[in-house]
Short mmCIF file of C-alpha atoms in Angstrom, two decimals:
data_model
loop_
_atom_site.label_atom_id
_atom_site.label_comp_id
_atom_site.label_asym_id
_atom_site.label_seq_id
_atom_site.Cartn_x
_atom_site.Cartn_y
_atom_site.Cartn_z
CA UNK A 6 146.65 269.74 -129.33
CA UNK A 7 149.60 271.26 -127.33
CA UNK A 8 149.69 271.21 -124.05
CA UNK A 9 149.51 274.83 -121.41
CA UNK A 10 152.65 273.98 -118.89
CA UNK A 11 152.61 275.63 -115.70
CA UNK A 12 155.58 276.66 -113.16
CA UNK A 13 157.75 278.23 -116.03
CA UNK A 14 159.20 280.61 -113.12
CA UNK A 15 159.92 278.52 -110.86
CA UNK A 16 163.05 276.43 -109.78
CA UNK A 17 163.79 273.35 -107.66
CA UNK A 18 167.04 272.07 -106.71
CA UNK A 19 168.32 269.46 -104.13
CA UNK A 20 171.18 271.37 -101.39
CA UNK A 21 172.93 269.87 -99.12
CA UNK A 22 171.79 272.49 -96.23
CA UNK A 23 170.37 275.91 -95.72
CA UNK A 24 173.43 277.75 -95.44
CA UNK A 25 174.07 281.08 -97.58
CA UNK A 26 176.50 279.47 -99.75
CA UNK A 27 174.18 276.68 -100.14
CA UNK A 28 171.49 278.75 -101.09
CA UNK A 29 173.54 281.14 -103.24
CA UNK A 30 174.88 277.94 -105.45
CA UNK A 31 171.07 276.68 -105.89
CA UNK A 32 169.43 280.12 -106.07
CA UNK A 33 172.03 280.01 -109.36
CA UNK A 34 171.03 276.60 -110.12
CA UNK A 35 167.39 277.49 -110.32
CA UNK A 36 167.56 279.98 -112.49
CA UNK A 37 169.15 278.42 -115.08
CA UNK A 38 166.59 275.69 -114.77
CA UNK A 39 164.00 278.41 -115.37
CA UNK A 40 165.63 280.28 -118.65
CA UNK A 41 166.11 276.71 -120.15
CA UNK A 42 163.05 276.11 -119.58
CA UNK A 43 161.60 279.30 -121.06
CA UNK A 44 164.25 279.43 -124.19
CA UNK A 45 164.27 275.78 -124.85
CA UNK A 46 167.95 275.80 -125.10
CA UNK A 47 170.01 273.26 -122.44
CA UNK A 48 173.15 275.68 -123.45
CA UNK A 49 171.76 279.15 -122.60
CA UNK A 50 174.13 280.06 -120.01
CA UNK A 51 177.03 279.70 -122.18
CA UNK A 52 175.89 282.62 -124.64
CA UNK A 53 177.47 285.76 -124.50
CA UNK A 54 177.16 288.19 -121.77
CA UNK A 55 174.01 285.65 -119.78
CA UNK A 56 176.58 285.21 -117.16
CA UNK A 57 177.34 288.38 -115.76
CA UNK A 58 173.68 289.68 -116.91
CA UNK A 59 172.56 287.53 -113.86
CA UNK A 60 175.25 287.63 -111.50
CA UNK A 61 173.41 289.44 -109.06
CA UNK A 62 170.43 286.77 -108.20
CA UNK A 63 168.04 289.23 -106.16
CA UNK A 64 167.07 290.92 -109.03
CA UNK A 65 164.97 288.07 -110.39
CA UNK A 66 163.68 286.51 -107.07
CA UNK A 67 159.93 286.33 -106.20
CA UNK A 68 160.62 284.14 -103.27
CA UNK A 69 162.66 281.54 -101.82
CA UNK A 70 161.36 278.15 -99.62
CA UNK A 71 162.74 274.75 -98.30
CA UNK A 72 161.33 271.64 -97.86
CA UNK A 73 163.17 269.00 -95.52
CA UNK A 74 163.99 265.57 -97.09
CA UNK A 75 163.47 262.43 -95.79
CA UNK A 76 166.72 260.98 -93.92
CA UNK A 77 168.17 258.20 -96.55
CA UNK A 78 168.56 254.45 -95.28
CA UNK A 79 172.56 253.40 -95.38
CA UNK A 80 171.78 251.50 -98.14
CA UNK A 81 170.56 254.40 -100.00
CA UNK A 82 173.88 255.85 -99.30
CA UNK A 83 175.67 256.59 -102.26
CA UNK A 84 177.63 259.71 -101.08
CA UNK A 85 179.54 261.03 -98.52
CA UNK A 86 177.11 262.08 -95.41
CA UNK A 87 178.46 265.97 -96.04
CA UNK A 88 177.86 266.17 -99.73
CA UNK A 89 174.19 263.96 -98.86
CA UNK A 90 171.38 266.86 -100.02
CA UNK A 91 169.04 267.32 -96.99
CA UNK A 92 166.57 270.04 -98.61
CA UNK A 93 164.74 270.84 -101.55
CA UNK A 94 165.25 274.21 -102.36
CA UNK A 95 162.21 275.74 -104.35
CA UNK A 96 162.81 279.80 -106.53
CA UNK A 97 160.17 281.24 -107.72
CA UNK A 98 161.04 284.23 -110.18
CA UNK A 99 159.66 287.42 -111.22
CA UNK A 100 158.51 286.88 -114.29
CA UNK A 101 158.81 290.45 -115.20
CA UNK A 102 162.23 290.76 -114.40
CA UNK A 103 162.98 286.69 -116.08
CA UNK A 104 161.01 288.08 -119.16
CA UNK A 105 162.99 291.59 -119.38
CA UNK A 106 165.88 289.70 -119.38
CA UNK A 107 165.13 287.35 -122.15
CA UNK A 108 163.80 290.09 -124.68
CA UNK A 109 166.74 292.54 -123.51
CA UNK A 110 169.09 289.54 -124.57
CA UNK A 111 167.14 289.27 -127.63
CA UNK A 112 166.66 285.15 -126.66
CA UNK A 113 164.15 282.69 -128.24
CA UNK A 114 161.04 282.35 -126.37
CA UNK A 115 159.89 279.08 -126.25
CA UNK A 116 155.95 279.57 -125.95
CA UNK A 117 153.92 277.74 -122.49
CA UNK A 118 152.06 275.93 -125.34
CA UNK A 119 153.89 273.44 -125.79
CA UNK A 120 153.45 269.37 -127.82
CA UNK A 121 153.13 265.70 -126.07
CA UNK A 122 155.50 263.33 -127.23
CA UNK A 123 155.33 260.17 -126.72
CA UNK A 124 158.87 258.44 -125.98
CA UNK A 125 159.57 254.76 -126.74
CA UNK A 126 163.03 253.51 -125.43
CA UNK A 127 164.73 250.58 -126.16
CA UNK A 128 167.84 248.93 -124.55
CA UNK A 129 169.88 246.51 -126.44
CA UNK A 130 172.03 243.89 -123.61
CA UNK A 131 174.74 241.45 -124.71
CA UNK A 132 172.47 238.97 -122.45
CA UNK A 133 169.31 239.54 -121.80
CA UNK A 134 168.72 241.28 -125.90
CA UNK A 135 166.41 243.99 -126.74
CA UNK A 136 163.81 245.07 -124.47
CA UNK A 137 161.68 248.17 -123.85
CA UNK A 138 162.72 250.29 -120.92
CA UNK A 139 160.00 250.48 -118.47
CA UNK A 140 160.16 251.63 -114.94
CA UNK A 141 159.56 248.55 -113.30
CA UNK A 142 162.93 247.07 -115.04
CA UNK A 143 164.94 249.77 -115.70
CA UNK A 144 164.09 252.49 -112.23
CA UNK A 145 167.25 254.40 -112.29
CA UNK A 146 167.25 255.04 -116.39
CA UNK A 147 163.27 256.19 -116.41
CA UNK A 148 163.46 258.26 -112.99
CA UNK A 149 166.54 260.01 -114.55
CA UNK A 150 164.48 260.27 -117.80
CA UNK A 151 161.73 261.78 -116.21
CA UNK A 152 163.54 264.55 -113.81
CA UNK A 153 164.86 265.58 -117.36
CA UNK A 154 161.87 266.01 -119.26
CA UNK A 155 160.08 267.63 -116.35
CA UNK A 156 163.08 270.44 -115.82
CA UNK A 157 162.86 270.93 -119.67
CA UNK A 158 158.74 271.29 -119.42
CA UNK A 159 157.70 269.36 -122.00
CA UNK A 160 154.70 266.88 -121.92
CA UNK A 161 155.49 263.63 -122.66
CA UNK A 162 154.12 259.95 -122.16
CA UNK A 163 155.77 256.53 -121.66
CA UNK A 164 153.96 253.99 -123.62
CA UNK A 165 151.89 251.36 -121.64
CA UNK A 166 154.10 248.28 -123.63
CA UNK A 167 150.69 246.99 -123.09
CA UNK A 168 149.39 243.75 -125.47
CA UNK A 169 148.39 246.24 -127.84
CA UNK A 170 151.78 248.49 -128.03
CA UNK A 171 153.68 244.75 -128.88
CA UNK A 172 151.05 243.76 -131.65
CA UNK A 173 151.81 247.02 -132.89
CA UNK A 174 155.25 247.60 -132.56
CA UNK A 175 157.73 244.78 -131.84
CA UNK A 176 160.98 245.43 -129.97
CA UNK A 177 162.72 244.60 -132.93
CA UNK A 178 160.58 247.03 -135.64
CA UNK A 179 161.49 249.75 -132.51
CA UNK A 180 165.37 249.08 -132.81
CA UNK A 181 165.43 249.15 -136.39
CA UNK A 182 163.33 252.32 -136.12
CA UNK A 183 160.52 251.54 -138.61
CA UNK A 184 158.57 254.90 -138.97
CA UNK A 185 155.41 253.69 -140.28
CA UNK A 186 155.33 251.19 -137.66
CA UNK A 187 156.63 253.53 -135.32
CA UNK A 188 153.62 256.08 -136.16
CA UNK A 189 150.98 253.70 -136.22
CA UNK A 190 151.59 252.12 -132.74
CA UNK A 191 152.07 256.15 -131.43
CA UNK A 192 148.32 257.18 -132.48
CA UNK A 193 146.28 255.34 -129.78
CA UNK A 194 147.78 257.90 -127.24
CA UNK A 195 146.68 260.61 -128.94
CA UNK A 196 149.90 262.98 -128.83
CA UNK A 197 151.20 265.46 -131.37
CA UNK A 198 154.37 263.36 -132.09
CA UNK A 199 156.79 260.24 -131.31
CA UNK A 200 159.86 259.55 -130.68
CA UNK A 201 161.98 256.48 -130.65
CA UNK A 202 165.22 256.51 -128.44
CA UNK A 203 167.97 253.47 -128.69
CA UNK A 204 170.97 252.63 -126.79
CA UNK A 205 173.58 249.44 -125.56
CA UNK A 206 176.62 249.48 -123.93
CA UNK A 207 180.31 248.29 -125.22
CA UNK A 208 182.45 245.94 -123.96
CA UNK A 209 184.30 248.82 -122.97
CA UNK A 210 181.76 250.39 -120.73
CA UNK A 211 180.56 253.24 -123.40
CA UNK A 212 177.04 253.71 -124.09
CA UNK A 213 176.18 254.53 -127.61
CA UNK A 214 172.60 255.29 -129.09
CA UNK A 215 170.47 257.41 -131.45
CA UNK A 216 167.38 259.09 -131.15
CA UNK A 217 164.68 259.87 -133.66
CA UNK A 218 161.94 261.65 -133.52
CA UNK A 219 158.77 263.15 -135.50
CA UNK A 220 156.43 266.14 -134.87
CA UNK A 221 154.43 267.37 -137.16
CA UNK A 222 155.95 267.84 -140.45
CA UNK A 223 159.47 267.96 -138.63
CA UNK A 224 161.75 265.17 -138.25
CA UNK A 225 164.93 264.52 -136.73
CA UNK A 226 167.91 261.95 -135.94
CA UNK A 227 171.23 261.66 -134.36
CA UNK A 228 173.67 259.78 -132.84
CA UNK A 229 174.96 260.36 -129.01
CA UNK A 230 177.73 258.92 -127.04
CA UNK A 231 178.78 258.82 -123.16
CA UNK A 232 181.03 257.22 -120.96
CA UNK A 233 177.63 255.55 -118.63
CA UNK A 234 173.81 255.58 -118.92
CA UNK A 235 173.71 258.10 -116.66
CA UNK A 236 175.79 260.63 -118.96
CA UNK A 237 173.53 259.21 -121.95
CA UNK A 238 170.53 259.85 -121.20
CA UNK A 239 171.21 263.53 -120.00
CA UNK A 240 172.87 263.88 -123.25
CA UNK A 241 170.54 262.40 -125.51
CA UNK A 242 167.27 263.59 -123.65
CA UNK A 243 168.70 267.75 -123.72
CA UNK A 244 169.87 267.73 -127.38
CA UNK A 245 166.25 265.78 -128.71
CA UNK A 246 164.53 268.81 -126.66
CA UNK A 247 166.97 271.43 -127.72
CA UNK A 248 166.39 270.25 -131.47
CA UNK A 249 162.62 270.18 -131.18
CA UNK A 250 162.20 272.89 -129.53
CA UNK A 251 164.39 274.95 -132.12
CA UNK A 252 161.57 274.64 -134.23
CA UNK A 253 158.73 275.95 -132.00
CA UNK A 254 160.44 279.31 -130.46
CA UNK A 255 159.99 283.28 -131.87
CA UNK A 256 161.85 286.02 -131.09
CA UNK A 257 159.07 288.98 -130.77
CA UNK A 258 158.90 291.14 -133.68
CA UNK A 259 158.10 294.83 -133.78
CA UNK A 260 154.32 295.90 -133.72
CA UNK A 261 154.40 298.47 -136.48
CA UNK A 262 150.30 300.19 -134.99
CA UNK A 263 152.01 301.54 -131.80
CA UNK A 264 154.87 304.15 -131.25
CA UNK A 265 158.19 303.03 -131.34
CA UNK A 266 160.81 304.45 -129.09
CA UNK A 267 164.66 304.03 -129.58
CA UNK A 268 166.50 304.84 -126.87
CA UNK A 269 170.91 305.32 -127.66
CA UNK A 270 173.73 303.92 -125.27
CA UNK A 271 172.04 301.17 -123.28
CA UNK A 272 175.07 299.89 -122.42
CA UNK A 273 174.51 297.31 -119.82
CA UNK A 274 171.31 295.20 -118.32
CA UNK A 275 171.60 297.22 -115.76
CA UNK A 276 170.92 300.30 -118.26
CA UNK A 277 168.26 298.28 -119.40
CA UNK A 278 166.11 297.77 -116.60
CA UNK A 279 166.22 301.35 -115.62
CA UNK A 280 165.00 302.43 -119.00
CA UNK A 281 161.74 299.99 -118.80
CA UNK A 282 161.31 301.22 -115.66
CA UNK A 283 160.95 304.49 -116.56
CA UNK A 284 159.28 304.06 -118.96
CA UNK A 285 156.64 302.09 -117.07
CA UNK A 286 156.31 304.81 -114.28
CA UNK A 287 154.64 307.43 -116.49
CA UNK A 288 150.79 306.89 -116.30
CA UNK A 289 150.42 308.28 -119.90
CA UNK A 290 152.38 305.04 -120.71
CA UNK A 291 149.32 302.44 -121.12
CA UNK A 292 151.70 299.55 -122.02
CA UNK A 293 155.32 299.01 -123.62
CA UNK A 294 157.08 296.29 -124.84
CA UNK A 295 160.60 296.08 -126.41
CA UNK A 296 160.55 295.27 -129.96
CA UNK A 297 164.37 294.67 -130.26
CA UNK A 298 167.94 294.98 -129.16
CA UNK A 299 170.70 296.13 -131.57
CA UNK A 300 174.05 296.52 -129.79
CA UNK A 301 173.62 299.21 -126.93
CA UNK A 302 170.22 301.17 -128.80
CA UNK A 303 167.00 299.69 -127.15
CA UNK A 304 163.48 299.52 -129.06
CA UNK A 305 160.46 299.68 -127.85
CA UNK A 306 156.92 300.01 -128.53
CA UNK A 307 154.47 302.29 -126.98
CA UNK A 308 150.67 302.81 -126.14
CA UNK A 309 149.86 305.96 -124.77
CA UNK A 310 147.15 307.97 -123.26
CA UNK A 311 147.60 311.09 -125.19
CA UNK A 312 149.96 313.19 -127.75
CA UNK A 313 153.66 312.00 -128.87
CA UNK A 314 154.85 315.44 -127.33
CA UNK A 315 153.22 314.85 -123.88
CA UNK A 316 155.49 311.16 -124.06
CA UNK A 317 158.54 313.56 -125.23
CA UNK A 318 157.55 316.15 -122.30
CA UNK A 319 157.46 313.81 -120.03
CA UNK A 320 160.42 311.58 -121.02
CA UNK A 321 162.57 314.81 -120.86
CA UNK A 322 161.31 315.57 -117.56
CA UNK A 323 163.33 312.59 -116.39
CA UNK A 324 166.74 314.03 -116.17
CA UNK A 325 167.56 310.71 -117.80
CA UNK A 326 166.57 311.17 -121.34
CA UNK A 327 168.00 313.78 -123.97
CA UNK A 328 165.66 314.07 -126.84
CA UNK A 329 167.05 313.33 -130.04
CA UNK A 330 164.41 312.90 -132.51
CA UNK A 331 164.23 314.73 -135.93
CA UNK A 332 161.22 316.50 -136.58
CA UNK A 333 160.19 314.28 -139.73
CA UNK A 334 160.46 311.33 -137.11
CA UNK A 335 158.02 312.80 -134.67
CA UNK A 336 155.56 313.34 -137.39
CA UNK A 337 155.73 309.29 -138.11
CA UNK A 338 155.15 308.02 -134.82
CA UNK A 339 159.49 307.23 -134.51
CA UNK A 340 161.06 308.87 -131.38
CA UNK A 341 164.93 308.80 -130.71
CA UNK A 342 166.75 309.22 -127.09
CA UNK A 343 170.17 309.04 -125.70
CA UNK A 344 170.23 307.31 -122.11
CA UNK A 345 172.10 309.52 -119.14
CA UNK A 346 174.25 307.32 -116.93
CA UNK A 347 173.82 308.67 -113.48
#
C-alpha cells in the first residue's frame, strides 16, 4: 500500500536574497535536501569523500527559480531584518547526474515507493498534563513536524483525535505506549504502520522523549534528548526516518544476463562521470548501468547492439581506454580496461 512520492530532485530552501553567495549557500542546501531524501539517511553528507564529490554544484543542476515571500508583520519578527529570508529558492536536479552520483558512491537508494505512517504525539506539561499535539494547540511543534517529514518524503498522517481516536486510544494508553491499543486505534486510517512519539520538558528547560514505532514486521524504540522542542523534534523526527528507512533501501546488485565491463583507476568522480559518458556516447551501447564500485575499478553492465569485439573496437577507439582483458574473459561476456587520465 506504499505510497509513489514525487519531487525527489528537487530542493527548496528559504535565502535571505538573490545574491550569488546567497544562492551558492542554498544551491548547497538543496542538494543535500535531495540526497537525503533519495538515501534516506539525515547524515549523508558526513560520509566519506560526499563533500568534495559535490563541491562543484553545476554539475547536478537542472534549473534554478525564486519565488518572493510575503513581507513579515513586526510581530512576526523574530530576527534581525538582514538575516529575515525574503525568497524561496527552488533546485531542481538532474537526476542523471544525482543518480550517477549515488551508485558511483555505492549509497543506499531509498526507493520513490515509499509507506504511510501514521504519527500520534503526545506532550506531557507539569500543568496542563498529557494531551495530544494537534495543530490548533500546539502550531509551532506540528508546522516544524511537518516541514520535516515533507523534506524527508515520507507520507504520513496526523490522526483526527476525533471521538473515535479517544474511545480508542486514551492519552494515557498513548503515553504508556500500549501497542495493541496503539495498533487498533491506527487501522481506521488505513496506513502501512504507526508510530507513537512522547515528550515533556524539565524543570531545567530540557526536553526529553521516546519514539516508537511499527511497520510491518519491523519495530523500533528509542530515547532522544535536546536542549528545546525545537531541537527535539528535528532530532527525534530524522533518526525515526533514518531508522525506518534503513530497512526499506538496496544498493543495486549486478545483473549477471548482460556484459559486464570493469574499467581500472577511476580515481575520482570526476573519472567517473567521464567513463559513463563514454560509455553512453557509443550507439552500439543500448543501455548501461554500474553494477558496483570497489576502490578506484568501476563495474558496469552492458546491452549492446552487436559483438563484444565491436564494444572492445570501439572502446579502444577512444584514446581513453587500454584494453586489458584476457582472452578466456572475452569468451565469458567479462571485459577489463584501464582509464587514461587526459
Amino acid at each position: 500500500m506504499a505510497e509513489q512520492v514525487s519531487g525527489l530532485y528537487n530542493g527548496r530552501v528559504l535565502v535571505a536574497d538573490q545574491t550569488e553567495q546567497s544562492r551558492s549557500k542554498g544551491v548547497n542546501q538543496a542538494l543535500e535536501q535531495v540526497l537525503i531524501k533519495l538515501t534516506g539517511n539525515s547524515k549523508i553528507m558526513q560520509l566519506p569523500g560526499i563533500q568534495k564529490a559535490v563541491s562543484n554544484t553545476n554539475n547536478f543542476i537542472a534549473s534554478v527559480g525564486y519565488t518572493k515571500l510575503p513581507a513579515r508583520l513586526p510581530a512576526d519578527l523574530s530576527e534581525e531584518p538582514a538575516n529575515q529570508p525574503g525568497f524561496s529558492l527552488q533546485v531542481s536536479f538532474s537526476a542523471q547526474a544525482i543518480d550517477q552520483l549515488i551508485r558511483w558512491a555505492q549509497l543506499p537508494i531509498l526507493p520513490a515507493g515509499r509507506p504511510k505512517l501514521v504519527f500520534w504525539i503526545v506532550r506531557d506539561d507539569a500543568e496542563t498534563g498529557r494531551q495530544f499535539v494537534t495543530e490548533q494547540q500546539f502550531p509551532d511543534f506540528t508546522q516544524r513536524f511537518e516541514q520535516i517529514m515533507q523534506d524527508r518524503a515520507l507520507p504520513y498522517q496526523l490522526p483526527e483525535l476525533d471521538l473515535e481516536d479517544q474511545l480508542s486510544l486514551s492519552v494515557n494508553e498513548a503515553w504508556s505506549m500500549r501497542n495493541e491499543t496503539i495498533e487498533v486505534a491506527s487501522q481506521r486510517y488505513a496506513a502501512d504502520g504507526w508510530v507513537l512519539l512522547r515528550f515533556f520538558t524539565t524543570t531545567s528547560g530540557q526536553v526529553r522523549g521516546s519514539w516508537t514505532y511499527k511497520l510491518g514486521d519491523q519495530r523500533g524504540f528509542d530515547d532522544v534528548r535536546a536542549e528545546n522542542t525545537e531541537v527535539f523534534v528535528g532530532l527525534a523526527v530524522n533518526e525515526l526516518v533514518d531508522r525506518i528507512s534503513a530497512q526499506l533501501t538496496y544498493v543495486p546488485q549486478v545483473d549477471t544476463s548482460k556484459l559486464l565491463v570493469q574499467i581500472n583507476q577511476v580515481d575520482s568522480f570526476a573519472d567517473y562521470q567521464a567513463v559513463l559518458a563514454q560509455l553512453q556516447s557509443l550507439k552500439l551501447v543500448r543501455s548501461s548501468n554500474v553494477s558496483a564500485v570497489e576502490g578506484s575499478r568501476l563495474f558496469v553492465t552492458v546491452d549492446i547492439d552487436g559483438g563484444v569485439d565491436l564494444l572492445i573496437s570501439a572502446l579502444e577507439r577512444s584514446g581513453r581506454l587500454v584494453n586489458q582483458t584476457s582472452e578466456m574473459a572475452r569468451f565469458s561476456g567479462n571485459l577489463e580496461f584501464d582509464w587514461m587520465v587526459e
